[in-house]
Coordinates of C-alpha atoms in Angstrom, one line a residue:
M1 CA -6.6 9.6 -1.5
N2 CA -6.8 7.7 -4.2
S3 CA -5.3 8.8 -7.8
D4 CA -6.6 8.9 -10.5
S5 CA -3.6 7.8 -12.1
G6 CA -3.9 4.6 -10.6
D7 CA -0.3 4.7 -9.9
N8 CA 1.4 3.5 -6.5
D9 CA 4.4 5.4 -5.2
P10 CA 7.2 2.8 -3.2
D11 CA 5.9 3.1 -0.2
D12 CA 2.4 2.3 -1.0
K13 CA 3.2 -0.6 -2.9
A14 CA 5.2 -1.7 -0.4
F15 CA 2.3 -1.5 2.2
M16 CA -0.2 -3.4 -0.4
R17 CA 2.0 -5.9 -0.4
D18 CA 2.0 -6.7 3.0
F19 CA -1.2 -6.0 3.3
F20 CA -2.9 -8.0 0.1
C21 CA 0.2 -10.5 -0.8
D22 CA 2.0 -11.6 2.1
G23 CA -0.1 -13.3 4.5
K24 CA -1.6 -15.2 1.5
A25 CA 1.8 -15.8 1.0
R26 CA 2.4 -17.2 4.4
Q27 CA -0.8 -19.7 4.0
F28 CA 0.4 -20.7 0.3
A29 CA 3.7 -22.0 2.2
D30 CA 1.8 -23.3 4.9
G31 CA 0.0 -25.5 1.9
D32 CA -3.1 -23.2 1.4
L33 CA -2.9 -23.8 -2.8
V34 CA -5.7 -21.0 -3.0
A35 CA -4.0 -19.0 -0.9
G36 CA -1.1 -18.7 -3.5
L37 CA -4.1 -18.0 -6.3
E38 CA -5.3 -15.5 -4.1
C39 CA -1.8 -14.3 -3.6
F40 CA -1.3 -14.1 -7.3
V41 CA -4.6 -12.3 -8.3
N42 CA -4.3 -9.6 -5.2
C43 CA -0.5 -8.6 -6.1
L44 CA -1.2 -8.5 -9.5
D45 CA -4.2 -6.0 -9.1
E46 CA -2.5 -3.8 -7.1
G47 CA 0.4 -3.6 -9.7
I48 CA 2.7 -5.6 -7.5
Q49 CA 5.0 -8.7 -8.3
P50 CA 3.7 -11.6 -6.7
P51 CA 6.3 -13.3 -4.6
D52 CA 8.8 -16.3 -6.5
E53 CA 7.6 -19.1 -5.1
V54 CA 4.2 -18.6 -5.9
L55 CA 5.1 -18.2 -9.5
R56 CA 7.2 -21.0 -9.8
W57 CA 4.2 -22.6 -8.5
I58 CA 2.0 -21.2 -10.8
Q59 CA 5.4 -22.1 -13.8
G60 CA 5.3 -25.7 -12.7
G61 CA 1.7 -26.1 -13.3
I62 CA 1.3 -24.6 -16.7
R63 CA 5.0 -26.3 -17.7
E64 CA 3.2 -29.6 -16.8
Y65 CA -0.4 -29.0 -18.6
L66 CA 1.8 -27.5 -21.5
S67 CA 3.4 -30.7 -21.5
T68 CA 0.1 -32.9 -22.1
D69 CA -0.3 -30.7 -25.0
G70 CA -3.7 -29.2 -22.9
K71 CA -4.9 -32.6 -22.0
A72 CA -4.3 -32.4 -18.7
D73 CA -6.9 -30.4 -16.2
I74 CA -4.9 -27.3 -15.4
A75 CA -6.7 -27.4 -11.8
G76 CA -4.9 -31.2 -11.2
A77 CA -1.7 -29.5 -12.6
L78 CA -1.6 -27.1 -9.9
G79 CA -2.9 -29.3 -7.8
L80 CA -6.2 -27.8 -7.0
K81 CA -8.1 -30.8 -7.2
R82 CA -8.1 -34.4 -7.1
K83 CA -7.7 -36.5 -10.2
G84 CA -11.6 -36.6 -11.0
E85 CA -12.8 -34.0 -9.0
M86 CA -15.3 -32.2 -10.4
G87 CA -17.6 -29.3 -10.3
R88 CA -19.0 -28.3 -6.3
G89 CA -16.5 -30.0 -3.8
T90 CA -13.5 -28.8 -5.1
I91 CA -11.0 -27.2 -3.4
I92 CA -12.0 -23.8 -5.0
T93 CA -15.7 -23.8 -4.2
R94 CA -15.1 -25.3 -0.4
R95 CA -12.6 -22.9 0.0
K96 CA -14.0 -19.2 -1.7
T97 CA -16.8 -18.0 0.3
S98 CA -14.9 -18.6 3.3
A99 CA -11.5 -16.8 1.4
L100 CA -14.0 -13.7 0.8
S101 CA -16.3 -14.3 4.0
Y102 CA -12.6 -13.6 6.2
Y103 CA -11.3 -11.2 3.2
Y104 CA -14.1 -8.8 3.9
A105 CA -14.9 -9.1 7.8
S106 CA -10.7 -8.6 7.8
V107 CA -11.7 -4.8 5.8
M108 CA -14.3 -3.5 7.3
N109 CA -12.9 -4.8 10.6
I110 CA -10.1 -2.5 10.0
L111 CA -12.4 0.1 9.1
I112 CA -14.1 -0.1 11.7
H113 CA -11.6 -1.2 14.9
G114 CA -8.6 0.5 13.3
L115 CA -9.8 3.7 12.0
G116 CA -13.5 4.4 13.5
A117 CA -16.0 3.8 10.2
S118 CA -19.2 2.7 11.4
I119 CA -20.3 -0.6 10.6
A120 CA -22.2 1.0 7.7
E121 CA -19.9 3.4 6.2
A122 CA -17.2 0.4 6.4
A123 CA -20.1 -1.5 4.4
E124 CA -20.3 1.4 1.8
M125 CA -16.6 1.8 1.5
V126 CA -15.8 -1.9 0.7
A127 CA -18.9 -2.6 -1.5
A128 CA -17.5 0.8 -3.4
R129 CA -13.7 -0.2 -3.8
D130 CA -14.7 -4.0 -4.9
A131 CA -16.9 -2.1 -7.5
S132 CA -14.3 0.8 -8.8
N133 CA -11.6 -1.7 -8.8
G134 CA -14.0 -4.2 -11.4
R135 CA -14.6 -6.6 -9.0
G136 CA -17.8 -8.1 -8.5
A137 CA -19.2 -6.0 -5.7
P138 CA -21.7 -7.5 -3.0
S139 CA -23.8 -4.8 -2.3
S140 CA -23.2 -2.2 1.0
S141 CA -26.4 -3.8 2.7
W142 CA -25.3 -7.7 2.6
L143 CA -21.6 -6.7 4.1
E144 CA -23.7 -4.6 6.5
E145 CA -26.0 -7.5 7.4
Q146 CA -23.1 -10.1 7.3
Y147 CA -20.9 -7.9 9.9
R148 CA -23.7 -7.9 12.4
K149 CA -24.5 -11.7 11.8
E150 CA -21.4 -12.9 11.3
W151 CA -18.0 -11.1 11.7
K152 CA -17.8 -8.9 14.7
P153 CA -14.3 -9.5 15.8
K154 CA -15.1 -12.1 18.7
K155 CA -16.1 -14.6 15.1
I156 CA -13.0 -13.8 13.1
G157 CA -10.0 -14.3 14.7
G158 CA -6.6 -12.5 13.9
L159 CA -8.1 -9.3 14.3
N160 CA -5.6 -7.8 16.4
E161 CA -3.1 -9.6 14.5
T162 CA -4.7 -7.4 11.4
L163 CA -5.3 -3.8 13.1
D164 CA -1.0 -4.0 14.1
R165 CA -0.1 -4.0 11.1
F166 CA -2.3 0.1 11.3
D167 CA 0.1 0.9 13.6
T168 CA 0.8 4.2 12.1
D169 CA -1.2 7.5 10.3
D170 CA 1.1 6.8 7.2
K171 CA -0.4 3.5 7.6
K172 CA -4.1 4.1 8.2
T173 CA -3.9 7.0 5.1
S174 CA -2.3 4.3 2.9
F175 CA -5.1 2.2 3.4
L176 CA -7.7 4.6 3.3
G177 CA -6.0 5.7 -0.4
T178 CA -7.3 2.0 -1.7
F179 CA -10.7 3.4 -1.6
P180 CA -12.7 5.6 -3.8
E181 CA -12.4 9.0 -2.9
Y182 CA -16.2 9.5 -2.8
S183 CA -17.1 6.7 -0.2
I184 CA -14.3 7.7 2.3
P185 CA -16.5 9.7 5.0
H186 CA -14.9 13.1 5.5
R187 CA -14.3 12.9 9.2
L188 CA -12.1 9.8 8.2
K189 CA -10.2 12.0 5.9
N190 CA -9.2 14.6 8.3
R191 CA -8.0 12.4 10.9

């Protein structure tokens, strides 16, 4: 499923852009600046060019920062914090936990409700994917516990909308392809 070359074919790139980038771009368009950064990073992680509006926003912030010879705060130049705001309580720290939780809950919900993985299997797969991508991966036991306590579909909005994106076997197979081969239970590979 997951090629060792790391190259995505054009269909995979379109799917990954839809899944990892377009939703964040919509949130960014609605004024969520952190979603703009997440969109930028997610797109680059997947080898996809970020949307133009996100690139222009980042370009504007960097331009403002450079125009002050580096004296301006880059987060402030991007509009990510108010003047004088530092450390805990900034827009990033207020949003980070919520965004990561939503991301992990969404991916686990897709694996469980869209593809038929157990909660434990989904937790293992998500932890393995983040570890293989060099991201600071939470433990599968933590993911499983959070899912059981906090992330069940009744507590996470947007599940049906998310699952609607996986309406074909090709999309489901493509999504499974984003996980390390070793982490995918045999019964899911042969669906």
